[in-house]
């Protein structure tokens, strides 16, 4: 047994030290702001949920292998939420009578999955969830696509850095059956194959297609269909297109927000028509950043009321990778704006008085906790990112004054104690 | 088996619907702001931690009965953190070489304890943790006490609504041995008795004291000591007082921030000198809101480096009760500031264009997702808390104009599309 316990966090989870946390709060604070500008309201829920709400819906892989479960002392089987959708479905169902649909909701939960940690995958991640519940209008999809562009542009991304690749599962079903000649029974397996289309080599895809029972000709046709883009729409029956929201989006003034990509499927079971993935266009990081889609009946586990939804979940790990790749990560915020330094130890109370006045004026201000010489404190203040220091010396103080100094410009002024906050504000604005 | 799964959250946990969440984010957003004005930096850590870090330190009750534990597929025994201190000790120890002590850190984690839910007690709560690590100066205590007053006053509390009751365990030890005549062996049990002093009836306390082996006279003296306030200090030896930070605080210009109360002990094991509790002074809610104290060796589990700390944890449940009791809870924020309403369905794109311009100007703006008649939309906009609506009608639009209307004052103006944002800003400012 080691003498001391290890200091590393549990595998696949992360400590956020102040510098990392500052980046995280700046990025997500910006996202909250953009999301709320659309009238979305934030909600939150417990981390622990009854295990059965995941086992019923989230698909085999999560329920069987990736769920963290435990049994409480009352014998209740619980899980750490692996995603937010079942929780929000529970809340929406439980409060449907009091809600005025459609509602715009968002949240920022941490979610747990037991995964092998690797690039872009951790066991605890923070995920922004944005959804509109209670409307099947194509306007919901247009609004979500607009919001995604605004969120990424709010973080400094330009339109060439990402692309929203969207598909409608019903369009793909029609293309597969009507154009490729896939049978109803083969459909689920072909969907799974399409989901792997960009991840696997062509040989491996061909072998899978053969196993499913597709001919070589069908496999070639499948490849054409998946890469046809909007040209595919010409080959599909009118009644299929008419009932597709995505076709309406593509025919609207919002068409430039998305690119129609028939190969986008998304694994999770509950999407029922439109699905989309936001891709990083940079060669170094060419992959899905996040995605979402439409579900026709969100809360069927909890209520007979049919509640449709459209939305997405955006995880922090891939988002931060994207921002890093494009050099868009904000710098950590400085610890403080101002440090008030007493020149002698007996001036500690005086320094605290000045600091209190500065804080009341809204300035982030610290006072050294341990007494050190002025030179050392100036160095520390500089390291802490302070841009201004207020020096409290005995003679000045007895005369009712302090010295305010800009660490950037070296501009230095002796001012009355009362006017210190306004002088500090002036120097901070420089 | 029921047809539908229950929609209530797991017992002792809470859903935060938008109205509740808005109150929560406003209250804690204000607290973050006040805390950061002192130069504290936020950090965060994983919810899952190795179970042994709690079993070693947090005291019997938590480890044995209140900890949520699970074993992962790799056989690792984990716990949902019941408190933040062991996590932050782990982080501080793991990064001590890179930190410039003293450091001011804060966090806002959710913590889990398996408790019987009752007023003020839940199984998942959100706790603000504020600590200064790496200094034993009395200035750390003064700063924390100042901060507590600023935090509560930032939430609207006046000084008569709460009191910070502080003690030093070493002063109490000295009073018990030197004044009451308690033996070294009796000390732990007498501390436990003191911890229950305000919760139990006098008869029960007397019975406990007798069991410990105190005489009736000693029990009476104990009662005097615990309620003596600062008068107790006169009875204590100089060398004990000289080494007490709390005595220094009480002798400083910050003395009015705390009240010396020899009966404050706090249960948790790791406090080593000063301990304090913030009490609500209202008769309806007269109890500890939160508390904290000093630990001389925070991270002894993880490192041989002795790192002192001083700080507190403030839970959301008792805080919200306090704010509710004193009528200080903020109102939930309105969903949006402005709704842009198309008068006919074909004006949806036009409405979206106006909404985009408004959002860019920083105004929270929504557009109806489903088309409804103007009257109905005006009612909905009012319910959503919008103060201004922009009405997009066909004739106006063709002439390059829209109608901007204040829902409060009924002030209504037809303006050009380009000047809509400035008109909206004007009406919102009214």
XYZ file of N, CA, C and O in Angstrom, chain A residues 49-53 76-77 86-95 299-303, chain B residues 1-11 15:
136
model
N -30.705 8.913 -11.781
C -32.043 8.650 -12.327
C -32.317 7.151 -12.172
O -31.373 6.356 -12.101
N -33.594 6.777 -12.136
C -33.898 5.340 -12.134
C -33.247 4.670 -13.357
O -33.381 5.172 -14.473
N -32.558 3.569 -13.135
C -31.800 2.940 -14.227
C -32.691 2.552 -15.399
O -32.256 2.593 -16.562
N -33.945 2.217 -15.125
C -34.791 1.692 -16.206
C -35.089 2.713 -17.298
O -35.400 2.329 -18.415
N -34.974 4.002 -17.010
C -35.288 4.962 -18.073
C -34.226 4.937 -19.171
O -34.476 5.381 -20.284
N -33.284 0.666 -4.505
C -33.636 1.339 -5.760
C -32.443 1.282 -6.700
O -31.342 1.695 -6.338
N -32.673 0.792 -7.939
C -31.584 0.717 -8.904
C -31.472 2.043 -9.653
O -32.426 2.478 -10.299
N -33.597 11.344 -21.683
C -34.628 10.696 -20.855
C -35.040 11.547 -19.644
O -36.224 11.558 -19.278
N -34.100 12.285 -19.046
C -34.450 13.154 -17.913
C -35.397 14.262 -18.346
O -36.386 14.546 -17.670
N -35.081 14.876 -19.468
C -35.921 16.002 -19.883
C -37.280 15.489 -20.356
O -38.302 16.144 -20.147
N -37.308 14.303 -20.929
C -38.583 13.696 -21.317
C -39.443 13.476 -20.066
O -40.643 13.773 -20.059
N -38.820 12.997 -19.004
C -39.513 12.774 -17.734
C -40.090 14.086 -17.203
O -41.257 14.168 -16.805
N -39.276 15.134 -17.247
C -39.731 16.437 -16.729
C -40.840 17.030 -17.576
O -41.814 17.584 -17.057
N -40.655 16.946 -18.890
C -41.679 17.488 -19.796
C -42.987 16.719 -19.602
O -44.065 17.327 -19.492
N -42.907 15.401 -19.515
C -44.126 14.595 -19.336
C -44.791 14.941 -18.002
O -46.013 15.093 -17.932
N -44.005 15.085 -16.961
C -44.556 15.351 -15.636
C -45.161 16.726 -15.489
O -45.950 16.973 -14.578
N -44.784 17.637 -16.375
C -45.266 19.010 -16.268
C -46.008 19.484 -17.508
O -46.248 20.684 -17.666
N -41.648 11.427 -25.106
C -41.866 11.004 -23.733
C -42.774 9.790 -23.623
O -43.468 9.602 -22.642
N -42.750 8.930 -24.617
C -43.683 7.798 -24.658
C -43.506 6.847 -23.478
O -44.414 6.102 -23.134
N -42.347 6.910 -22.836
C -42.101 6.066 -21.673
C -42.914 6.545 -20.472
O -43.199 5.786 -19.560
N -43.248 7.855 -20.498
C -43.818 8.479 -19.303
C -45.273 8.909 -19.460
O -45.939 9.189 -18.469
N -45.727 9.045 -20.698
C -47.070 9.593 -20.896
C -47.636 9.157 -22.241
O -46.876 8.859 -23.171
N -47.144 -4.182 -13.188
C -46.267 -3.108 -13.711
C -47.094 -1.965 -14.284
O -48.058 -2.190 -15.017
N -46.778 -0.731 -13.941
C -47.560 0.393 -14.476
C -47.271 0.565 -15.962
O -46.196 0.189 -16.442
N -48.233 1.139 -16.645
C -48.072 1.344 -18.085
C -46.957 2.353 -18.369
O -46.184 2.177 -19.295
N -46.893 3.402 -17.534
C -45.868 4.436 -17.743
C -44.944 4.530 -16.543
O -45.370 4.294 -15.413
N -43.724 4.902 -16.777
C -42.765 5.101 -15.682
C -43.116 6.394 -14.937
O -43.655 7.327 -15.537
N -42.817 6.458 -13.654
C -43.134 7.671 -12.882
C -42.322 8.872 -13.363
O -41.197 8.720 -13.838
N -42.916 10.054 -13.233
C -42.226 11.256 -13.724
C -41.568 12.046 -12.606
O -40.912 13.055 -12.868
N -41.747 11.611 -11.359
C -41.082 12.326 -10.243
C -39.592 12.012 -10.268
O -39.196 10.914 -10.641
N -38.764 12.979 -9.860
C -37.333 12.678 -9.770
C -37.070 11.701 -8.627
O -37.911 11.548 -7.736
N -35.919 11.064 -8.656
C -35.508 10.151 -7.577
C -35.609 10.882 -6.237
O -35.213 12.046 -6.119
N -36.150 10.183 -5.257
C -36.374 10.709 -3.901
C -35.158 11.479 -3.353
O -34.035 10.968 -3.359
N -35.793 18.258 -9.662
C -35.790 18.831 -11.004
C -35.810 20.346 -10.841
O -36.489 20.868 -9.942
